[in-house]
Amino acid sequence: MAFTSRETRENNISQEIWVYCEVIETELLEVSLELLGQGRKLAETANRKLAAVLIGEKVESLAKIIFAAGAEKVYLIAGEKFAHYNTDVYTTAISNLLEAYKPDTFIIGATKNGRDLAPRVAARLGTGLTADCTELSIDKETGLVSWTRPALGGNIMATIHCHERRPQMGTVRPSAFKRLTNVYRDNGEIIYVPNNILTTLESRTTLLEIIKTDRHSVKLEEADIIVAAGRGIGKRENLKLIEQLAEVLVAAMGASRALVDYGWQPAFNQIGQSGKTVSPKVYFACGISGTVHHLSGVAPGGIIIAINNDPDAPIFQAADYGIVGYVEEILPILIDEIKRIKLGE
């Protein structure tokens, strides 16, 4: 049986929904704003408060953005030791924060750091965690969250509840929701987390260097146009054509799991159930067969253009436009035509 409102009060659990607002180099990630938008809907449905957890160095100015995105209060953990994500330090600080304030629900973006942080915090608190969710809803009477995620290779959607432990926790894929289009509020309550909560912040690792990736791999989840490659491109040399198409379209570059497994593309370019979820306006699927595993990572709503030499490939069932042919034959023609159009010829 789920917690009732009375049981929640008796266990000193606040009726607050928390969203972890991830920061990279003082920049708030888009997924944080997306989760605040969905969190706002959950909070209003169940008559809860929506709060954000903000951690980093010199991040106080981001609170205004967070309030505009849907939060009513911000729990701020600030200091030099939080300048960059550190597994030990962040896990301890946030676990202590959750134990001190006891929110009902805690939502984290399924980013690289979020996937590292969430299970560690859940284990510390002895609560459940639903990973890589694509849908969230809430019971307005009990506050029980329904966490929905792909399962069994994306063939079914599983909805999971956490009846007995708090906080309810889950990670949510980037681009699964949209941020609020209007400003929720101009300001709100900022709670500066006291030092006595942030104890034993020891780390077993030391940051040596930060290596930035190339432009094609940055913010794949936020790209308006994506050119993705799959096993059907035939050979590694054909990736040059994918790169050229991405360049003329000013697009991001993605890949199927097969190319990552081959070592032809880095893991952070992978799209699909075990990779990233994207929601571009236009998605070029080049040599991608179109399995459920891959398409579960492409949010509906955009235009899918498929290029594949197999006329029976499943991707054509999902595509808005399809071209049957080999990428080494089709892409040079397509690239030249786009260049001609851009030059106004």
mmCIF file of C-alpha atoms in Angstrom:
data_model
loop_
_atom_site.group_PDB
_atom_site.id
_atom_site.type_symbol
_atom_site.label_atom_id
_atom_site.label_comp_id
_atom_site.label_asym_id
_atom_site.label_seq_id
_atom_site.Cartn_x
_atom_site.Cartn_y
_atom_site.Cartn_z
ATOM 1 C CA MET A 1 0.000 0.000 0.000
ATOM 2 C CA ALA A 2 1.242 3.475 -0.834
ATOM 3 C CA PHE A 3 1.955 6.116 1.781
ATOM 4 C CA THR A 4 -1.142 8.091 2.705
ATOM 5 C CA SER A 5 -0.979 11.798 3.535
ATOM 6 C CA ARG A 6 -1.263 10.945 7.249
ATOM 7 C CA GLU A 7 1.525 8.361 7.068
ATOM 8 C CA THR A 8 3.690 10.847 5.204
ATOM 9 C CA ARG A 9 3.303 13.389 7.988
ATOM 10 C CA GLU A 10 3.906 10.784 10.698
ATOM 11 C CA ASN A 11 7.188 9.803 9.026
ATOM 12 C CA ASN A 12 8.223 13.492 8.841
ATOM 13 C CA ILE A 13 8.273 13.330 5.053
ATOM 14 C CA SER A 14 7.708 16.736 3.477
ATOM 15 C CA GLN A 15 5.191 16.963 0.681
ATOM 16 C CA GLU A 16 7.798 18.270 -1.715
ATOM 17 C CA ILE A 17 8.917 17.100 -5.123
ATOM 18 C CA TRP A 18 12.601 17.764 -5.738
ATOM 19 C CA VAL A 19 14.414 18.078 -9.061
ATOM 20 C CA TYR A 20 18.198 17.800 -9.257
ATOM 21 C CA CYS A 21 19.421 20.728 -11.372
ATOM 22 C CA GLU A 22 22.687 19.633 -12.937
ATOM 23 C CA VAL A 23 25.314 22.244 -13.722
ATOM 24 C CA ILE A 24 28.336 21.948 -16.000
ATOM 25 C CA GLU A 25 30.793 24.847 -15.742
ATOM 26 C CA THR A 26 28.131 27.172 -14.274
ATOM 27 C CA GLU A 27 25.705 26.301 -17.096
ATOM 28 C CA LEU A 28 22.367 24.714 -16.212
ATOM 29 C CA LEU A 29 21.686 21.658 -18.355
ATOM 30 C CA GLU A 30 18.554 21.710 -20.491
ATOM 31 C CA VAL A 31 17.309 18.459 -18.965
ATOM 32 C CA SER A 32 17.057 20.226 -15.599
ATOM 33 C CA LEU A 33 14.660 22.768 -17.067
ATOM 34 C CA GLU A 34 12.680 20.007 -18.760
ATOM 35 C CA LEU A 35 12.286 18.162 -15.457
ATOM 36 C CA LEU A 36 11.227 21.335 -13.673
ATOM 37 C CA GLY A 37 8.472 21.759 -16.243
ATOM 38 C CA GLN A 38 7.186 18.229 -15.703
ATOM 39 C CA GLY A 39 7.733 18.538 -11.949
ATOM 40 C CA ARG A 40 5.512 21.621 -11.975
ATOM 41 C CA LYS A 41 2.701 19.550 -13.505
ATOM 42 C CA LEU A 42 3.145 16.775 -10.929
ATOM 43 C CA ALA A 43 3.209 19.263 -8.054
ATOM 44 C CA GLU A 44 0.032 20.974 -9.182
ATOM 45 C CA THR A 45 -1.762 17.652 -9.705
ATOM 46 C CA ALA A 46 -0.955 16.358 -6.202
ATOM 47 C CA ASN A 47 -0.900 19.725 -4.399
ATOM 48 C CA ARG A 48 2.821 19.448 -3.654
ATOM 49 C CA LYS A 49 5.615 21.997 -3.526
ATOM 50 C CA LEU A 50 8.264 21.861 -6.248
ATOM 51 C CA ALA A 51 11.853 22.456 -5.167
ATOM 52 C CA ALA A 52 15.211 22.248 -6.896
ATOM 53 C CA VAL A 53 18.591 21.036 -5.651
ATOM 54 C CA LEU A 54 21.361 23.267 -6.996
ATOM 55 C CA ILE A 55 24.970 22.359 -6.310
ATOM 56 C CA GLY A 56 28.169 23.913 -7.608
ATOM 57 C CA GLU A 57 30.537 26.858 -7.368
ATOM 58 C CA LYS A 58 29.241 30.369 -8.099
ATOM 59 C CA VAL A 59 25.839 29.067 -9.176
ATOM 60 C CA GLU A 60 23.596 31.337 -7.086
ATOM 61 C CA SER A 61 22.596 33.377 -10.147
ATOM 62 C CA LEU A 62 21.010 30.264 -11.695
ATOM 63 C CA ALA A 63 18.257 30.311 -9.080
ATOM 64 C CA LYS A 64 16.341 32.917 -11.073
ATOM 65 C CA ILE A 65 16.305 30.617 -14.111
ATOM 66 C CA ILE A 66 15.122 27.743 -11.918
ATOM 67 C CA PHE A 67 12.240 29.761 -10.467
ATOM 68 C CA ALA A 68 11.192 30.797 -13.966
ATOM 69 C CA ALA A 69 11.244 27.121 -15.012
ATOM 70 C CA GLY A 70 8.777 26.015 -12.329
ATOM 71 C CA ALA A 71 10.380 25.721 -8.886
ATOM 72 C CA GLU A 72 9.115 27.457 -5.753
ATOM 73 C CA LYS A 73 12.285 27.018 -3.716
ATOM 74 C CA VAL A 74 15.937 26.131 -4.224
ATOM 75 C CA TYR A 75 18.149 24.123 -1.862
ATOM 76 C CA LEU A 76 21.592 25.576 -2.568
ATOM 77 C CA ILE A 77 24.862 23.750 -1.927
ATOM 78 C CA ALA A 78 27.672 26.066 -2.957
ATOM 79 C CA GLY A 79 31.438 26.092 -2.626
ATOM 80 C CA GLU A 80 34.760 25.512 -4.349
ATOM 81 C CA LYS A 81 34.689 21.773 -3.579
ATOM 82 C CA PHE A 82 31.537 21.479 -5.726
ATOM 83 C CA ALA A 83 32.990 23.208 -8.807
ATOM 84 C CA HIS A 84 33.063 19.931 -10.747
ATOM 85 C CA TYR A 85 31.068 16.746 -10.348
ATOM 86 C CA ASN A 86 32.708 14.298 -7.971
ATOM 87 C CA THR A 87 31.028 10.991 -7.205
ATOM 88 C CA ASP A 88 31.988 10.789 -3.524
ATOM 89 C CA VAL A 89 31.442 14.440 -2.639
ATOM 90 C CA TYR A 90 28.151 14.874 -4.495
ATOM 91 C CA THR A 91 26.730 11.559 -3.261
ATOM 92 C CA THR A 92 27.471 12.371 0.370
ATOM 93 C CA ALA A 93 26.256 15.975 0.168
ATOM 94 C CA ILE A 94 22.967 15.137 -1.550
ATOM 95 C CA SER A 95 22.305 12.039 0.578
ATOM 96 C CA ASN A 96 22.767 14.135 3.717
ATOM 97 C CA LEU A 97 20.496 16.817 2.285
ATOM 98 C CA LEU A 98 17.745 14.301 1.517
ATOM 99 C CA GLU A 99 18.011 12.757 4.969
ATOM 100 C CA ALA A 100 17.755 16.195 6.585
ATOM 101 C CA TYR A 101 14.774 17.565 4.660
ATOM 102 C CA LYS A 102 13.013 14.299 3.651
ATOM 103 C CA PRO A 103 11.311 15.133 0.345
ATOM 104 C CA ASP A 104 8.622 12.808 -0.965
ATOM 105 C CA THR A 105 10.065 12.550 -4.492
ATOM 106 C CA PHE A 106 13.469 13.165 -6.074
ATOM 107 C CA ILE A 107 13.878 13.360 -9.871
ATOM 108 C CA ILE A 108 17.268 13.325 -11.618
ATOM 109 C CA GLY A 109 18.169 13.673 -15.282
ATOM 110 C CA ALA A 110 19.517 10.497 -16.882
ATOM 111 C CA THR A 111 22.758 12.174 -17.931
ATOM 112 C CA LYS A 112 26.206 10.669 -17.562
ATOM 113 C CA ASN A 113 26.589 12.205 -14.109
ATOM 114 C CA GLY A 114 22.955 11.659 -13.166
ATOM 115 C CA ARG A 115 23.194 7.938 -13.893
ATOM 116 C CA ASP A 116 26.273 7.774 -11.696
ATOM 117 C CA LEU A 117 24.760 9.787 -8.845
ATOM 118 C CA ALA A 118 21.191 8.465 -8.594
ATOM 119 C CA PRO A 119 21.831 4.781 -7.744
ATOM 120 C CA ARG A 120 24.449 5.708 -5.165
ATOM 121 C CA VAL A 121 22.092 8.104 -3.405
ATOM 122 C CA ALA A 122 19.240 5.576 -3.539
ATOM 123 C CA ALA A 123 21.488 2.910 -2.026
ATOM 124 C CA ARG A 124 22.568 5.249 0.785
ATOM 125 C CA LEU A 125 18.941 6.010 1.629
ATOM 126 C CA GLY A 126 17.664 2.467 1.192
ATOM 127 C CA THR A 127 15.005 3.467 -1.314
ATOM 128 C CA GLY A 128 14.062 2.348 -4.804
ATOM 129 C CA LEU A 129 15.151 3.873 -8.104
ATOM 130 C CA THR A 130 13.556 3.645 -11.545
ATOM 131 C CA ALA A 131 16.089 4.378 -14.272
ATOM 132 C CA ASP A 132 15.753 6.000 -17.707
ATOM 133 C CA CYS A 133 12.092 6.979 -17.468
ATOM 134 C CA THR A 134 10.286 8.522 -20.422
ATOM 135 C CA GLU A 135 6.926 9.233 -18.743
ATOM 136 C CA LEU A 136 5.889 10.431 -15.276
ATOM 137 C CA SER A 137 2.499 10.823 -13.636
ATOM 138 C CA ILE A 138 1.246 11.138 -10.060
ATOM 139 C CA ASP A 139 -1.781 10.104 -8.027
ATOM 140 C CA LYS A 140 -3.351 13.317 -6.771
ATOM 141 C CA GLU A 141 -4.569 11.698 -3.536
ATOM 142 C CA THR A 142 -1.543 9.692 -2.379
ATOM 143 C CA GLY A 143 1.289 11.399 -4.259
ATOM 144 C CA LEU A 144 2.401 8.010 -5.582
ATOM 145 C CA VAL A 145 4.488 8.571 -8.710
ATOM 146 C CA SER A 146 4.148 6.291 -11.732
ATOM 147 C CA TRP A 147 7.586 5.929 -13.329
ATOM 148 C CA THR A 148 7.331 4.583 -16.887
ATOM 149 C CA ARG A 149 10.316 3.289 -18.846
ATOM 150 C CA PRO A 150 11.064 1.009 -21.835
ATOM 151 C CA ALA A 151 11.722 -2.624 -20.917
ATOM 152 C CA LEU A 152 12.606 -5.898 -22.634
ATOM 153 C CA GLY A 153 14.570 -4.203 -25.381
ATOM 154 C CA GLY A 154 11.957 -1.504 -25.775
ATOM 155 C CA ASN A 155 9.195 -3.961 -26.660
ATOM 156 C CA ILE A 156 7.058 -2.966 -23.688
ATOM 157 C CA MET A 157 6.656 0.049 -21.439
ATOM 158 C CA ALA A 158 6.898 -0.816 -17.735
ATOM 159 C CA THR A 159 5.287 1.377 -15.067
ATOM 160 C CA ILE A 160 6.923 1.120 -11.639
ATOM 161 C CA HIS A 161 5.776 2.321 -8.211
ATOM 162 C CA CYS A 162 7.711 2.753 -4.970
ATOM 163 C CA HIS A 163 5.086 2.020 -2.303
ATOM 164 C CA GLU A 164 7.044 1.603 0.891
ATOM 165 C CA ARG A 165 10.166 3.785 0.862
ATOM 166 C CA ARG A 166 10.836 7.496 0.514
ATOM 167 C CA PRO A 167 11.937 9.444 -1.327
ATOM 168 C CA GLN A 168 10.520 8.030 -4.519
ATOM 169 C CA MET A 169 13.412 8.279 -6.959
ATOM 170 C CA GLY A 170 13.913 8.045 -10.685
ATOM 171 C CA THR A 171 16.119 9.222 -13.515
ATOM 172 C CA VAL A 172 14.484 10.687 -16.614
ATOM 173 C CA ARG A 173 15.911 10.781 -20.100
ATOM 174 C CA PRO A 174 16.772 14.167 -21.581
ATOM 175 C CA SER A 175 14.214 15.403 -24.127
ATOM 176 C CA ALA A 176 11.472 13.244 -22.630
ATOM 177 C CA PHE A 177 9.605 16.417 -21.606
ATOM 178 C CA LYS A 178 9.447 20.034 -22.658
ATOM 179 C CA ARG A 179 10.392 22.961 -20.451
ATOM 180 C CA LEU A 180 7.740 25.528 -19.532
ATOM 181 C CA THR A 181 7.153 28.021 -22.302
ATOM 182 C CA ASN A 182 6.107 30.774 -19.888
ATOM 183 C CA VAL A 183 7.829 32.208 -16.813
ATOM 184 C CA TYR A 184 6.484 30.504 -13.703
ATOM 185 C CA ARG A 185 7.751 33.095 -11.222
ATOM 186 C CA ASP A 186 10.432 35.760 -10.960
ATOM 187 C CA ASN A 187 11.833 34.645 -7.609
ATOM 188 C CA GLY A 188 11.325 32.234 -4.742
ATOM 189 C CA GLU A 189 12.818 30.891 -1.539
ATOM 190 C CA ILE A 190 16.522 30.016 -1.470
ATOM 191 C CA ILE A 191 17.627 27.701 1.335
ATOM 192 C CA TYR A 192 21.374 27.835 1.936
ATOM 193 C CA VAL A 193 22.250 24.355 3.168
ATOM 194 C CA PRO A 194 24.128 24.656 6.483
ATOM 195 C CA ASN A 195 27.625 23.237 6.873
ATOM 196 C CA ASN A 196 26.594 20.780 9.596
ATOM 197 C CA ILE A 197 24.649 18.836 6.945
ATOM 198 C CA LEU A 198 27.632 18.761 4.575
ATOM 199 C CA THR A 199 29.890 16.591 6.703
ATOM 200 C CA THR A 200 32.514 13.969 5.757
ATOM 201 C CA LEU A 201 32.849 15.221 2.186
ATOM 202 C CA GLU A 202 35.938 13.184 1.383
ATOM 203 C CA SER A 203 36.841 12.066 -2.111
ATOM 204 C CA ARG A 204 38.798 9.032 -3.252
ATOM 205 C CA THR A 205 39.573 10.637 -6.622
ATOM 206 C CA THR A 206 41.321 13.746 -7.898
ATOM 207 C CA LEU A 207 40.342 15.680 -11.030
ATOM 208 C CA LEU A 208 43.375 15.881 -13.305
ATOM 209 C CA GLU A 209 42.041 17.303 -16.556
ATOM 210 C CA ILE A 210 38.821 18.201 -18.371
ATOM 211 C CA ILE A 211 38.751 17.190 -22.042
ATOM 212 C CA LYS A 212 36.083 18.809 -24.189
ATOM 213 C CA THR A 213 34.526 16.820 -27.018
ATOM 214 C CA ASP A 214 34.163 18.008 -30.595
ATOM 215 C CA ARG A 215 31.214 20.067 -31.748
ATOM 216 C CA HIS A 216 29.302 17.147 -33.261
ATOM 217 C CA SER A 217 29.013 15.385 -29.908
ATOM 218 C CA VAL A 218 28.089 18.387 -27.761
ATOM 219 C CA LYS A 219 24.466 18.615 -26.640
ATOM 220 C CA LEU A 220 23.208 15.949 -29.015
ATOM 221 C CA GLU A 221 19.935 15.944 -27.066
ATOM 222 C CA GLU A 222 19.322 19.611 -27.911
ATOM 223 C CA ALA A 223 20.101 19.487 -31.646
ATOM 224 C CA ASP A 224 17.422 20.574 -34.122
ATOM 225 C CA ILE A 225 18.936 18.409 -36.868
ATOM 226 C CA ILE A 226 20.702 15.091 -36.341
ATOM 227 C CA VAL A 227 22.462 12.904 -38.888
ATOM 228 C CA ALA A 228 22.772 9.392 -37.463
ATOM 229 C CA ALA A 229 24.671 6.422 -38.855
ATOM 230 C CA GLY A 230 24.063 2.718 -38.422
ATOM 231 C CA ARG A 231 25.506 -0.631 -39.437
ATOM 232 C CA GLY A 232 24.073 -0.234 -42.935
ATOM 233 C CA ILE A 233 26.641 2.408 -43.932
ATOM 234 C CA GLY A 234 28.795 -0.596 -44.790
ATOM 235 C CA LYS A 235 32.286 0.514 -43.905
ATOM 236 C CA ARG A 236 33.995 2.940 -41.570
ATOM 237 C CA GLU A 237 35.201 5.147 -44.424
ATOM 238 C CA ASN A 238 31.587 6.080 -45.171
ATOM 239 C CA LEU A 239 31.443 7.982 -41.873
ATOM 240 C CA LYS A 240 33.142 10.820 -43.777
ATOM 241 C CA LEU A 241 29.935 11.203 -45.789
ATOM 242 C CA ILE A 242 27.892 11.311 -42.566
ATOM 243 C CA GLU A 243 30.206 14.010 -41.239
ATOM 244 C CA GLN A 244 29.935 16.011 -44.474
ATOM 245 C CA LEU A 245 26.131 15.868 -44.424
ATOM 246 C CA ALA A 246 26.117 16.958 -40.768
ATOM 247 C CA GLU A 247 28.462 19.824 -41.619
ATOM 248 C CA VAL A 248 26.397 21.237 -44.511
ATOM 249 C CA LEU A 249 23.212 20.965 -42.422
ATOM 250 C CA VAL A 250 24.909 22.413 -39.308
ATOM 251 C CA ALA A 251 23.677 19.282 -37.566
ATOM 252 C CA ALA A 252 24.773 17.047 -34.716
ATOM 253 C CA MET A 253 26.075 13.572 -35.438
ATOM 254 C CA GLY A 254 24.640 10.429 -33.851
ATOM 255 C CA ALA A 255 25.090 6.702 -34.098
ATOM 256 C CA SER A 256 23.369 3.404 -33.507
ATOM 257 C CA ARG A 257 24.564 0.956 -30.879
ATOM 258 C CA ALA A 258 26.188 -1.202 -33.561
ATOM 259 C CA LEU A 259 28.653 1.517 -34.570
ATOM 260 C CA VAL A 260 29.539 2.149 -30.940
ATOM 261 C CA ASP A 261 30.119 -1.571 -30.410
ATOM 262 C CA TYR A 262 32.352 -1.608 -33.517
ATOM 263 C CA GLY A 263 34.364 1.258 -32.036
ATOM 264 C CA TRP A 264 33.515 3.477 -35.006
ATOM 265 C CA GLN A 265 31.738 6.075 -32.857
ATOM 266 C CA PRO A 266 32.106 7.155 -29.212
ATOM 267 C CA ALA A 267 29.490 6.062 -26.693
ATOM 268 C CA PHE A 268 28.316 9.637 -26.106
ATOM 269 C CA ASN A 269 27.010 9.711 -29.709
ATOM 270 C CA GLN A 270 24.813 6.643 -29.210
ATOM 271 C CA ILE A 271 21.065 7.084 -29.636
ATOM 272 C CA GLY A 272 18.568 4.508 -28.401
ATOM 273 C CA GLN A 273 17.382 2.675 -25.337
ATOM 274 C CA SER A 274 20.896 2.222 -23.956
ATOM 275 C CA GLY A 275 22.059 5.599 -25.284
ATOM 276 C CA LYS A 276 20.584 9.068 -25.494
ATOM 277 C CA THR A 277 17.043 10.202 -26.183
ATOM 278 C CA VAL A 278 16.814 12.959 -28.765
ATOM 279 C CA SER A 279 13.993 15.116 -30.125
ATOM 280 C CA PRO A 280 15.266 16.874 -33.256
ATOM 281 C CA LYS A 281 13.080 18.623 -35.789
ATOM 282 C CA VAL A 282 14.732 16.551 -38.527
ATOM 283 C CA TYR A 283 16.395 13.154 -38.063
ATOM 284 C CA PHE A 284 18.441 11.564 -40.848
ATOM 285 C CA ALA A 285 18.720 7.805 -40.283
ATOM 286 C CA CYS A 286 21.528 6.629 -42.563
ATOM 287 C CA GLY A 287 21.988 2.882 -42.734
ATOM 288 C CA ILE A 288 19.918 2.383 -39.574
ATOM 289 C CA SER A 289 17.584 -0.616 -39.652
ATOM 290 C CA GLY A 290 15.101 0.945 -37.235
ATOM 291 C CA THR A 291 14.776 -1.527 -34.381
ATOM 292 C CA VAL A 292 12.615 -0.653 -31.393
ATOM 293 C CA HIS A 293 15.813 -0.419 -29.340
ATOM 294 C CA HIS A 294 17.013 2.478 -31.497
ATOM 295 C CA LEU A 295 13.724 4.242 -32.196
ATOM 296 C CA SER A 296 12.869 4.349 -28.489
ATOM 297 C CA GLY A 297 15.600 6.984 -28.294
ATOM 298 C CA VAL A 298 13.990 9.228 -30.935
ATOM 299 C CA ALA A 299 11.124 11.242 -29.510
ATOM 300 C CA PRO A 300 8.042 11.573 -31.731
ATOM 301 C CA GLY A 301 7.142 14.846 -33.374
ATOM 302 C CA GLY A 302 10.061 15.444 -35.709
ATOM 303 C CA ILE A 303 10.605 14.455 -39.343
ATOM 304 C CA ILE A 304 12.485 11.201 -39.943
ATOM 305 C CA ILE A 305 14.311 10.777 -43.247
ATOM 306 C CA ALA A 306 15.556 7.226 -43.777
ATOM 307 C CA ILE A 307 18.280 6.128 -46.192
ATOM 308 C CA ASN A 308 18.740 2.361 -46.391
ATOM 309 C CA ASN A 309 19.544 -0.161 -49.103
ATOM 310 C CA ASP A 310 17.015 -2.663 -47.669
ATOM 311 C CA PRO A 311 13.490 -1.746 -48.827
ATOM 312 C CA ASP A 312 12.052 -3.913 -46.052
ATOM 313 C CA ALA A 313 13.983 -2.252 -43.223
ATOM 314 C CA PRO A 314 11.702 -1.385 -40.261
ATOM 315 C CA ILE A 315 12.940 2.219 -40.334
ATOM 316 C CA PHE A 316 10.732 2.900 -43.360
ATOM 317 C CA GLN A 317 7.659 2.169 -41.248
ATOM 318 C CA ALA A 318 8.607 5.020 -38.916
ATOM 319 C CA ALA A 319 10.025 7.401 -41.525
ATOM 320 C CA ASP A 320 8.238 10.376 -43.034
ATOM 321 C CA TYR A 321 10.465 10.160 -46.108
ATOM 322 C CA GLY A 322 12.486 7.205 -47.319
ATOM 323 C CA ILE A 323 15.224 6.677 -49.878
ATOM 324 C CA VAL A 324 16.168 3.143 -50.885
ATOM 325 C CA GLY A 325 19.833 2.981 -51.808
ATOM 326 C CA TYR A 326 23.415 2.789 -50.558
ATOM 327 C CA VAL A 327 24.650 5.733 -48.498
ATOM 328 C CA GLU A 328 27.805 6.040 -50.597
ATOM 329 C CA GLU A 329 25.580 6.635 -53.640
ATOM 330 C CA ILE A 330 22.817 8.749 -52.075
ATOM 331 C CA LEU A 331 24.705 11.026 -49.670
ATOM 332 C CA PRO A 332 27.070 12.670 -52.218
ATOM 333 C CA ILE A 333 24.046 13.647 -54.326
ATOM 334 C CA LEU A 334 22.187 14.901 -51.257
ATOM 335 C CA ILE A 335 25.186 16.874 -49.986
ATOM 336 C CA ASP A 336 25.732 18.535 -53.384
ATOM 337 C CA GLU A 337 22.053 19.447 -53.657
ATOM 338 C CA ILE A 338 21.967 20.998 -50.187
ATOM 339 C CA LYS A 339 25.097 23.005 -50.979
ATOM 340 C CA ARG A 340 23.509 24.203 -54.229
ATOM 341 C CA ILE A 341 20.344 25.301 -52.429
ATOM 342 C CA LYS A 342 22.308 27.108 -49.731
ATOM 343 C CA LEU A 343 24.244 28.994 -52.423
ATOM 344 C CA GLY A 344 20.954 30.007 -54.005
ATOM 345 C CA GLU A 345 21.667 28.335 -57.317
#
